[in-house]
Structure formats: C-alpha cells, structure tokens
Coordinates of C-alpha atoms in Angstrom, one line a residue:
M1 CA 84.4 102.5 91.6
S2 CA 88.0 102.4 92.7
Y3 CA 88.1 98.8 94.0
F4 CA 86.0 95.7 94.4
M5 CA 86.1 92.5 96.4
N6 CA 85.3 89.0 95.3
N7 CA 83.8 86.7 98.0
G8 CA 84.4 83.0 98.2
M9 CA 81.6 82.3 95.7
G10 CA 83.1 84.7 93.2
E11 CA 80.5 87.4 93.6
S12 CA 81.8 91.0 93.3
I13 CA 81.0 93.7 95.9
D14 CA 81.9 97.2 94.8
E15 CA 83.9 99.3 97.4
P16 CA 83.0 97.2 100.5
D17 CA 83.3 98.9 103.9
E18 CA 85.4 97.4 106.7
A19 CA 82.5 95.5 108.2
T20 CA 81.7 93.9 104.8
I21 CA 85.4 93.0 104.2
R22 CA 85.5 91.3 107.6
S23 CA 82.3 89.4 106.7
I24 CA 83.8 88.3 103.4
L25 CA 87.0 87.2 105.3
S26 CA 84.9 85.2 107.8
G27 CA 83.5 83.2 104.9
L28 CA 87.0 81.7 104.5
L29 CA 86.5 79.7 107.7
G30 CA 84.1 77.4 105.9
S31 CA 86.0 77.3 102.6
D32 CA 86.4 74.1 100.5
D33 CA 88.7 73.1 97.7
E34 CA 86.6 74.9 95.1
H35 CA 86.0 78.2 97.0
F36 CA 89.3 78.6 98.9
D37 CA 90.1 82.4 98.6
V38 CA 88.7 85.9 98.4
S39 CA 90.3 88.9 96.7
L40 CA 90.4 92.6 96.6
V41 CA 91.2 94.2 93.3
H42 CA 92.0 97.9 92.8
Q43 CA 91.3 99.7 89.5
S44 CA 95.0 100.2 89.1
G45 CA 95.3 96.4 88.6
W46 CA 96.8 95.5 91.9
S47 CA 95.2 92.6 93.6
L48 CA 95.4 90.7 97.0
S49 CA 94.0 87.2 97.1
V50 CA 93.5 85.8 100.7
C51 CA 93.6 82.2 101.7
P52 CA 92.4 80.7 105.0
D53 CA 96.0 80.3 106.2
K54 CA 96.5 84.1 106.0
V55 CA 98.8 83.8 103.0
L56 CA 98.1 86.6 100.5
L57 CA 98.9 86.5 96.8
W58 CA 100.1 90.0 95.7
E59 CA 100.0 90.7 92.0
N60 CA 99.2 93.2 89.3
V61 CA 96.5 91.5 87.1
E62 CA 97.0 94.2 84.5
D63 CA 100.8 93.9 84.2
S64 CA 102.1 90.4 83.6
S65 CA 105.7 91.7 83.7
V66 CA 105.3 92.2 87.5
P67 CA 105.9 88.9 89.2
A68 CA 103.3 87.8 91.8
R69 CA 104.5 87.1 95.3
E70 CA 103.2 85.5 98.4
L71 CA 102.8 87.5 101.6
P72 CA 102.5 85.2 104.6
L73 CA 100.9 87.2 107.4
D74 CA 100.6 86.4 111.1
S75 CA 97.2 87.7 112.0
W76 CA 93.8 88.6 110.5
G77 CA 94.5 92.2 111.7
E78 CA 97.5 92.3 109.3
V79 CA 95.3 90.9 106.5
M80 CA 92.7 93.7 107.2
R81 CA 95.5 96.3 107.2
A82 CA 96.9 95.1 103.8
L83 CA 93.4 95.0 102.3
S84 CA 92.6 98.5 103.6
R85 CA 95.9 99.9 102.2
L86 CA 95.2 98.4 98.8
S87 CA 91.7 99.8 98.8
R88 CA 93.4 103.3 99.1
E89 CA 96.0 102.3 96.4
D90 CA 98.8 102.5 98.9
V91 CA 100.9 100.0 96.9
Q92 CA 104.1 100.9 98.6
A93 CA 102.6 100.1 102.0
V94 CA 101.3 96.7 100.8
N95 CA 104.8 95.9 99.3
A96 CA 106.2 96.4 102.8
F97 CA 104.2 93.4 104.1
G98 CA 105.7 89.9 104.1

C-alpha cells in the first residue's frame, strides 16, 4: 500500500481510485463539527486534509520539523488534482498549490 484515505468517519480506505476519492469528498457536504475533514496520507508521511471550504492542510505527519501549511483552493477540481498528485508522491507538484 502506498497511500490511504480517511473518510469523514475516520475509516481508512487503502489506495482508493478516483471515483472512491470523489465519493469520500462528497461526504464533506454533510459534515458536522465532529466529522469535518477527510485526508489522504502517502506512505512517505505526506498528508493532505480537506475541509468543506476547500482549504487543505499540507503536512508531513512523519517529520515534525516540516511546518504544516494551508492550501486554499478555488475548486473541487483543484482538490482532486492535489490529492491525485499526492497519491503518486508528487510532493513538488503539491507544494506548487496555494
């Protein structure tokens, strides 16, 4: 497994395809204060957490010396592109967002 995604309820899905990622993202529409984000985590430690307002939290959960940063995106298409690039461990491309 090279990546997994956590849905709004915290369930992990190993290497979801694009349709599954879109389905997980659509679950954000009915989010509440307790289940307000989803995330994709690559085995390298890089992670993107997605909130309903399309702001992503970009961080390396394995390396606390790397500061987390927010990536405010304009569209769900951009969100999908960022998640897709992280699933392929294209860290440089994800860094270019925001």
